[in-house]
XYZ file of C-alpha atoms in Angstrom:
563
model
C 38.538 151.569 116.737
C 40.284 148.713 118.635
C 38.399 148.593 121.676
C 35.103 149.307 120.071
C 35.993 146.306 117.754
C 37.115 144.045 120.705
C 34.051 144.945 122.742
C 31.724 143.736 119.453
C 33.684 140.956 118.396
C 34.600 139.328 121.876
C 31.224 137.960 121.828
C 32.197 136.292 118.516
C 34.821 133.928 119.887
C 32.646 130.862 120.311
C 33.854 127.515 120.322
C 33.674 125.637 116.884
C 31.842 122.286 117.173
C 33.356 119.125 115.543
C 36.972 119.567 115.758
C 39.474 116.660 115.523
C 42.756 118.127 117.020
C 46.255 117.285 116.407
C 45.784 113.929 115.249
C 48.737 112.272 113.100
C 46.051 111.236 110.446
C 45.548 115.115 109.678
C 47.148 115.831 106.201
C 50.791 117.527 105.841
C 51.845 120.090 103.204
C 55.540 120.502 102.051
C 55.917 124.343 101.739
C 59.810 123.797 100.633
C 60.959 125.813 103.442
C 58.990 123.766 106.501
C 56.071 121.044 106.553
C 53.095 122.025 108.328
C 50.572 119.459 109.521
C 46.676 120.635 109.757
C 45.895 121.510 113.508
C 42.424 120.399 113.199
C 39.661 118.944 111.067
C 36.146 120.814 111.592
C 33.830 117.599 110.957
C 30.542 119.918 111.019
C 32.040 122.438 108.350
C 34.023 119.749 106.559
C 37.354 122.138 106.440
C 40.875 121.515 107.484
C 42.692 124.360 109.593
C 46.440 124.866 108.981
C 46.998 127.241 111.613
C 49.974 129.464 112.493
C 52.219 128.790 109.026
C 55.142 130.983 109.255
C 55.079 133.404 105.869
C 58.140 135.522 106.965
C 61.146 135.305 109.364
C 60.817 136.851 112.791
C 61.403 140.569 112.379
C 63.868 140.927 114.745
C 67.440 142.379 115.072
C 68.174 144.263 111.627
C 64.515 143.024 110.652
C 63.011 145.418 113.278
C 61.580 148.201 111.507
C 62.576 146.715 108.018
C 60.757 144.911 105.104
C 60.019 141.335 105.981
C 62.315 138.467 104.890
C 61.793 134.771 103.857
C 61.707 132.190 106.408
C 64.527 130.239 107.131
C 64.491 126.524 106.140
C 63.348 124.770 108.866
C 62.552 121.110 107.754
C 65.025 119.497 110.027
C 62.480 120.653 112.765
C 60.023 117.945 111.507
C 56.410 118.455 110.570
C 54.939 121.485 112.538
C 51.370 121.315 113.956
C 50.502 125.394 114.266
C 50.848 125.193 117.992
C 53.544 127.988 118.036
C 52.024 131.282 116.536
C 52.039 134.383 118.917
C 50.098 137.537 117.833
C 51.897 141.053 117.187
C 52.498 143.434 120.468
C 49.375 145.479 120.907
C 49.367 148.924 121.990
C 47.124 150.196 124.839
C 44.029 151.851 123.577
C 43.737 155.755 123.781
C 42.581 157.094 126.855
C 39.854 159.214 124.797
C 38.174 155.986 123.951
C 36.714 155.996 127.410
C 35.144 159.208 126.800
C 33.940 157.952 123.525
C 32.187 154.770 124.884
C 30.335 156.885 127.571
C 29.391 159.490 125.257
C 27.895 157.131 122.560
C 26.216 155.551 125.752
C 24.529 159.014 126.741
C 23.446 159.582 123.230
C 21.782 155.836 123.263
C 19.949 156.950 126.372
C 18.598 160.228 125.192
C 20.874 162.265 127.677
C 20.832 165.826 126.697
C 24.203 166.434 128.613
C 27.245 164.646 128.948
C 30.315 164.967 131.253
C 33.354 163.236 130.137
C 34.778 160.660 132.742
C 38.204 161.286 134.299
C 41.216 160.646 132.204
C 42.805 157.334 132.649
C 46.371 157.031 131.253
C 47.149 153.743 132.941
C 49.089 151.310 130.701
C 47.719 147.781 130.898
C 50.137 144.690 131.101
C 50.998 143.317 127.999
C 49.287 139.961 126.779
C 51.778 137.046 127.458
C 50.794 135.980 124.077
C 52.360 138.831 122.405
C 55.605 138.591 120.488
C 57.558 140.203 117.522
C 57.624 136.737 116.220
C 54.294 137.169 114.836
C 54.276 136.888 110.946
C 51.863 133.822 110.724
C 49.132 133.098 108.680
C 46.375 130.690 108.681
C 44.626 128.466 105.753
C 41.288 127.037 105.899
C 40.444 124.774 103.089
C 37.476 122.363 102.656
C 38.288 118.696 102.678
C 37.315 117.985 98.965
C 39.136 121.390 97.697
C 42.365 120.171 99.800
C 41.921 116.651 98.491
C 41.652 117.944 94.516
C 44.780 119.930 94.900
C 46.773 119.816 91.761
C 43.797 117.766 89.570
C 42.454 120.673 87.981
C 41.956 124.469 88.345
C 41.813 125.427 91.747
C 39.377 127.038 94.244
C 38.710 130.873 94.811
C 40.525 132.169 97.763
C 39.284 134.674 100.488
C 42.222 136.521 102.228
C 41.369 138.454 105.527
C 43.042 141.505 106.648
C 42.020 142.535 110.129
C 41.510 145.766 111.378
C 42.031 147.637 114.826
C 43.219 150.973 114.341
C 46.818 149.856 112.979
C 47.778 149.333 116.700
C 45.719 146.253 117.430
C 44.168 143.009 116.145
C 44.900 139.404 115.411
C 44.355 137.252 112.357
C 41.421 135.402 114.851
C 40.235 138.557 116.409
C 36.643 138.064 115.025
C 36.275 134.316 115.697
C 36.390 131.772 113.149
C 35.096 132.081 109.507
C 32.909 129.053 109.709
C 29.711 130.983 108.581
C 31.210 132.324 105.678
C 32.693 129.071 104.696
C 29.055 127.253 105.168
C 27.528 130.362 103.114
C 30.211 129.733 100.182
C 29.117 126.255 99.925
C 25.186 126.635 100.289
C 24.499 127.343 96.534
C 26.838 126.884 93.508
C 27.212 129.479 91.282
C 30.737 128.868 89.767
C 32.646 125.691 89.330
C 33.675 125.588 92.898
C 30.912 125.388 95.438
C 33.237 126.494 98.230
C 36.116 129.043 99.019
C 39.433 128.742 100.932
C 40.018 131.567 103.850
C 43.082 132.789 104.643
C 44.045 135.366 107.531
C 47.407 136.787 108.306
C 49.037 138.808 110.965
C 50.881 142.095 110.247
C 52.983 144.292 112.555
C 51.246 147.083 114.425
C 51.873 150.322 116.194
C 55.402 151.457 115.940
C 56.585 148.188 115.208
C 54.623 148.384 111.990
C 54.230 152.047 111.073
C 57.203 153.853 112.266
C 58.149 156.205 109.775
C 60.060 159.454 108.655
C 63.225 160.473 106.495
C 65.748 159.189 109.605
C 63.772 155.687 109.614
C 63.780 155.206 105.917
C 67.330 155.786 105.889
C 68.012 152.756 107.877
C 64.877 150.999 107.635
C 61.527 150.774 106.008
C 58.164 152.848 106.555
C 54.788 151.028 106.340
C 56.524 147.572 107.461
C 52.678 146.644 108.202
C 51.693 147.238 104.442
C 54.996 145.146 103.722
C 54.259 142.118 105.750
C 50.569 142.175 104.401
C 52.158 142.341 100.600
C 54.441 139.646 101.803
C 51.862 137.140 103.061
C 49.965 138.190 99.535
C 52.556 136.845 97.487
C 53.107 133.732 99.670
C 49.635 132.980 98.964
C 50.214 133.400 95.138
C 53.351 130.776 95.807
C 51.719 128.203 97.946
C 47.721 128.511 97.774
C 47.741 125.625 94.986
C 49.121 123.340 97.690
C 45.856 123.739 99.485
C 43.868 123.312 96.382
C 43.673 127.121 95.556
C 44.003 129.225 92.423
C 46.394 132.127 92.987
C 44.520 133.651 90.013
C 41.308 133.807 91.905
C 42.199 135.521 95.103
C 39.964 138.174 97.086
C 41.463 140.112 99.960
C 39.045 141.852 102.308
C 39.415 143.993 105.204
C 37.495 146.048 107.478
C 38.642 149.700 109.083
C 42.296 149.482 109.265
C 42.126 146.179 107.179
C 40.120 147.987 104.538
C 42.452 150.996 104.619
C 45.454 148.979 104.235
C 43.766 147.175 101.023
C 43.200 150.741 99.544
C 47.039 151.005 99.977
C 47.458 147.680 98.316
C 45.522 148.490 95.254
C 47.183 151.504 94.700
C 50.967 150.310 95.913
C 53.937 151.978 93.805
C 51.441 154.101 91.998
C 50.724 150.758 89.827
C 53.849 150.908 88.143
C 56.381 148.387 89.811
C 57.182 145.421 87.394
C 54.076 144.968 85.473
C 51.929 146.949 87.455
C 49.866 143.929 88.461
C 49.075 143.262 92.202
C 49.119 139.663 93.778
C 45.284 139.506 93.869
C 42.226 140.167 91.436
C 39.864 141.158 93.482
C 39.167 143.457 96.548
C 36.453 143.891 99.358
C 36.888 147.003 101.375
C 34.461 147.447 104.256
C 34.641 150.934 105.967
C 38.072 151.666 104.610
C 39.795 153.602 107.040
C 42.932 155.793 107.771
C 43.883 159.360 108.477
C 45.937 160.784 105.653
C 49.806 161.601 106.883
C 51.652 162.858 103.774
C 53.810 165.164 105.701
C 57.479 164.180 106.205
C 57.301 166.523 109.154
C 54.710 164.625 111.093
C 55.966 161.377 110.368
C 59.643 162.832 112.279
C 57.890 164.178 114.775
C 56.208 160.860 115.836
C 59.709 159.144 115.169
C 61.263 161.384 117.676
C 58.960 161.297 120.208
C 59.047 157.687 120.168
C 63.037 157.396 120.331
C 62.817 160.168 122.969
C 60.407 157.710 125.035
C 63.008 154.821 124.419
C 66.056 156.989 125.543
C 68.058 156.223 122.612
C 69.102 158.475 119.589
C 69.067 156.200 116.510
C 67.025 153.301 114.814
C 70.486 151.147 115.454
C 70.011 151.577 119.062
C 66.270 151.109 118.994
C 66.773 147.676 117.490
C 69.096 146.600 120.335
C 66.160 146.991 123.171
C 63.984 144.458 124.373
C 60.598 144.124 122.973
C 58.961 145.227 126.243
C 60.702 148.693 126.423
C 59.344 149.340 122.621
C 55.965 148.061 123.539
C 55.650 150.196 126.821
C 56.736 153.207 124.678
C 54.260 152.238 121.914
C 51.489 152.337 124.475
C 52.574 155.417 126.099
C 52.326 157.319 122.688
C 48.766 155.589 121.569
C 47.524 156.154 125.081
C 47.997 159.683 125.039
C 46.948 160.427 121.336
C 44.614 163.407 120.209
C 41.012 162.691 120.410
C 39.932 160.396 117.261
C 43.277 159.375 116.516
C 45.794 156.346 117.270
C 49.226 158.073 116.191
C 50.328 155.238 113.866
C 49.176 153.999 110.233
C 50.068 154.280 106.906
C 52.067 157.166 105.713
C 53.034 158.498 102.145
C 56.749 156.903 102.043
C 57.653 157.867 98.178
C 57.782 154.008 97.372
C 55.093 151.457 98.321
C 52.982 154.762 99.092
C 54.292 157.244 96.803
C 51.477 159.691 97.298
C 47.733 159.548 99.164
C 45.754 156.793 97.617
C 42.803 159.273 96.600
C 45.208 161.069 94.678
C 46.703 157.967 92.883
C 43.200 156.836 92.194
C 42.374 159.974 90.734
C 45.355 160.097 88.378
C 44.885 156.423 87.387
C 48.100 155.214 89.044
C 46.734 151.857 90.305
C 46.040 148.193 88.882
C 42.894 148.865 87.017
C 42.315 144.875 86.675
C 41.177 144.648 89.952
C 37.399 144.000 90.547
C 35.955 145.915 93.829
C 33.424 145.381 96.250
C 33.023 148.630 98.711
C 31.042 148.810 102.196
C 30.273 151.429 104.797
C 28.240 151.909 107.897
C 25.891 154.715 108.072
C 27.096 156.224 111.212
C 30.823 155.979 110.780
C 32.184 159.006 112.602
C 30.383 159.043 115.805
C 32.854 156.648 118.189
C 35.454 159.301 116.881
C 33.955 162.513 117.441
C 35.060 164.688 120.394
C 32.005 165.690 122.320
C 33.780 168.941 123.426
C 33.843 170.289 120.109
C 30.861 172.375 120.373
C 31.766 175.916 118.628
C 33.849 177.635 115.864
C 36.913 178.151 117.704
C 37.085 174.463 119.130
C 36.478 173.037 115.591
C 39.030 175.398 113.847
C 41.809 173.968 116.468
C 40.561 170.391 115.894
C 41.150 170.982 111.796
C 44.798 172.401 112.728
C 45.383 169.647 114.583
C 44.266 167.268 111.805
C 45.633 168.866 109.093
C 48.586 170.618 110.316
C 50.283 171.323 106.719
C 46.931 173.124 105.206
C 47.124 176.790 104.717
C 44.602 178.742 107.084
C 42.582 179.506 103.544
C 42.079 175.948 103.076
C 41.109 175.222 106.824
C 38.633 178.267 106.488
C 37.347 176.479 103.449
C 36.688 172.874 105.237
C 35.104 174.648 108.297
C 32.925 177.425 106.508
C 32.326 175.858 103.090
C 32.698 172.204 103.157
C 30.983 171.809 106.692
C 29.454 175.237 107.262
C 27.574 175.999 110.609
C 24.282 175.419 108.657
C 22.311 173.025 111.094
C 18.947 172.733 108.954
C 19.759 169.123 107.958
C 20.812 170.316 104.267
C 24.761 169.588 104.753
C 23.708 166.267 106.409
C 23.857 167.443 110.294
C 21.727 169.202 112.335
C 24.005 170.274 115.288
C 27.773 171.029 116.149
C 28.379 167.320 117.059
C 26.775 165.718 113.742
C 28.895 168.281 111.845
C 32.017 166.801 113.040
C 30.859 163.359 112.846
C 29.974 164.071 109.317
C 33.359 165.419 108.471
C 35.213 162.459 110.155
C 33.270 159.993 108.404
C 34.017 161.390 105.114
C 37.560 162.352 105.147
C 38.513 159.110 107.076
C 36.235 156.458 106.084
C 33.049 156.795 103.333
C 35.061 159.050 100.872
C 37.845 156.299 100.423
C 34.915 153.971 99.592
C 33.689 156.542 97.172
C 37.177 157.163 95.402
C 37.157 153.306 93.949
C 33.623 153.945 92.584
C 34.988 156.940 90.580
C 38.157 155.428 89.641
C 36.829 152.353 88.137
C 33.952 154.250 86.384
C 31.275 153.213 88.564
C 31.746 149.605 87.654
C 32.032 148.483 91.301
C 29.617 146.994 93.833
C 28.811 149.058 97.036
C 26.589 148.435 99.910
C 25.799 150.699 103.016
C 24.934 149.009 106.553
C 22.274 150.576 108.324
C 21.267 148.447 111.284
C 20.924 150.977 114.231
C 22.936 152.198 115.502
C 25.008 151.388 112.557
C 28.412 152.465 113.853
C 31.860 151.936 112.812
C 32.500 148.233 112.834
C 29.168 146.851 113.630
C 28.815 145.135 110.062
C 31.722 142.776 111.187
C 29.757 140.420 113.683
C 27.495 140.186 110.413
C 30.175 139.266 108.111
C 31.646 136.588 110.716
C 28.225 135.263 111.995
C 28.600 131.648 112.719
C 25.406 130.769 114.850
C 22.699 128.467 113.978
C 20.402 130.796 112.831
C 19.392 132.611 116.176
C 20.148 136.368 116.848
C 22.968 137.236 119.394
C 23.497 140.351 121.294
C 25.101 141.890 118.419
C 23.345 140.443 115.261
C 19.827 141.362 115.671
C 18.876 139.639 112.131
C 20.568 136.261 111.027
C 18.712 136.514 107.887
C 20.720 139.896 107.195
C 23.831 138.285 108.533
C 23.136 135.418 105.956
C 22.713 137.665 103.217
C 25.769 139.873 103.618
C 28.004 136.514 103.987
C 26.252 135.459 100.747
C 26.854 138.611 98.801
C 30.502 138.416 99.973
C 31.169 134.879 98.949
C 29.169 135.227 95.700
C 31.598 138.181 94.925
C 34.620 136.047 95.997
C 33.937 133.255 93.639
C 32.501 135.355 90.448
C 33.244 138.674 91.154
C 29.547 139.846 91.254
C 27.916 139.675 94.688
C 24.579 139.009 92.769
C 22.901 135.571 92.826
C 20.185 133.215 93.830
C 18.515 133.453 97.180
C 19.670 136.883 97.938
C 17.866 140.328 96.855
C 19.313 141.551 93.631
C 22.636 143.537 93.940
C 23.230 145.801 91.072
C 26.431 147.690 90.005
C 27.219 150.924 91.396
C 26.569 152.511 88.053
C 25.993 156.086 86.958
C 23.066 156.409 89.532
C 25.720 155.744 92.645
C 23.353 152.791 93.680
C 24.150 151.104 96.894
C 22.328 147.953 98.649
C 21.230 149.336 101.935
C 21.295 146.428 104.516
C 18.876 147.576 107.399
C 15.936 145.632 109.579
C 12.702 147.088 110.402
C 11.561 148.542 113.742
C 10.595 144.786 114.137
C 13.786 143.340 113.253
C 12.331 142.216 110.096
C 14.992 142.043 107.094
C 14.956 145.098 105.284
C 17.266 145.159 102.014
C 16.785 147.880 99.711
C 18.431 149.818 96.661
C 19.392 153.629 97.365
C 21.263 156.426 96.071
C 24.888 156.665 97.658
C 24.961 159.942 99.838
C 28.926 159.842 99.815
C 28.715 160.429 96.161
C 28.933 164.282 96.706
C 31.197 167.097 95.896
C 33.047 167.095 99.417
C 34.553 163.773 99.000
C 35.784 165.007 95.280
C 37.385 167.883 97.242
C 39.054 165.358 100.047
C 40.297 163.180 97.039
C 42.401 166.194 95.573
C 44.474 166.227 98.788
C 44.574 170.214 98.788
C 45.031 169.978 102.629
C 48.704 169.384 102.076
């Protein structure tokens, strides 16, 4: 996930035009605990950028592997301008990703044979911009909205939670949201023609996802989810100062970001307090995570991490320098099993009382949240091991993926859900496609479909089919901010503009439909998705089709019978 995202999105890091930087004339917001000045004004987009606002205390010392805490009062430091804002420690990408890229390239070239490249377990040098003191967020607010703060109802807010396999990523990884902001103001379909954009950092790898009974006796599992929730609560408390409405907040994320949102919607099984989440709407793009309900699996990863650190307890691990933990984190991820990244959300009995699919099936979530979901046509191929070509290897793969499953359950997965029938009737015509479809469903696409079912089909869904339609390819379209010209990634700017309009329409009204774009119907009893595609000549091709993910296999996966 991570390096595939970076390869795609490094092309998006364009320098925004029309910025005014570090001017004393830029506005200041008083957050109570600190004063922040906008770090820039974009005269082209007419918005202020308040960057690197601290939303939580540095997660160091006793706060390492623990829930986030409020930031200390820092008013005595004077007005801050966002110049300080490290990103969270990143893990090295798993070695298998080299094979995945080579395999994908061989498929693209039509090669009939494939030889995996040599395994490279070298750990790259960490980026000097990394630090555990990384819990910052950005707020981009249009000038007219900011200047109207406190003078009437606030503007709708879009909060971005980045993806990156739960081991990497930053709030600015995908470039800037200038295109989304421009599209939100291109046509007025609500009281406010524009939206406010927020993006946040959260802890990654072992820093954010270390878990297991021993860890939970001294700290908190799912620290990354707790960071996100803390930032969302910050938005509820403070977004009015920027002109936003805390009652019109939409959270959006892709891959690990989308998977995180799955867990945010189902947090605490919908029973903590009044059961309401600190947002009103959610957009999940390719929501991805590998289910880890087993305490045994969690403890295994915990023990392996402490062994690499050379310590025996959480207390000892908290006293080590960041570089030691970062190295152990990267070593574990670098050696991860094909298609996996070691870390991610786990069932912890608290924030995640059960797998989200089961919680949705049981109705244990906040039903008031409006939902828009999306998935790509070819989600699984990047994570598909090309050496799994026979029944024995496939059996071993499923055993590794679902170690708690009974033999009869594993046989059911292999012989009934995804039988060795290659006539296309099950969605595949060869062993590689068979594993591709299985991974796509249990790790990504079924997660989206669970929400359609849970909300009685009163959702909105799209499928991104622009070739090769692999995981992550819709992100450059989401953050497209060029002047209408195609790029190396975005083949059709009209399609990018349409996707951005659908997103911003939903943020403003709870419905992606609106003027200037093809009709976007509700999912409904017909399982209707809007298919975003291009023709052979790269012309825009947006149509309605039936969701192939609305199938019995997803119904089975949702029951979590493999645990």
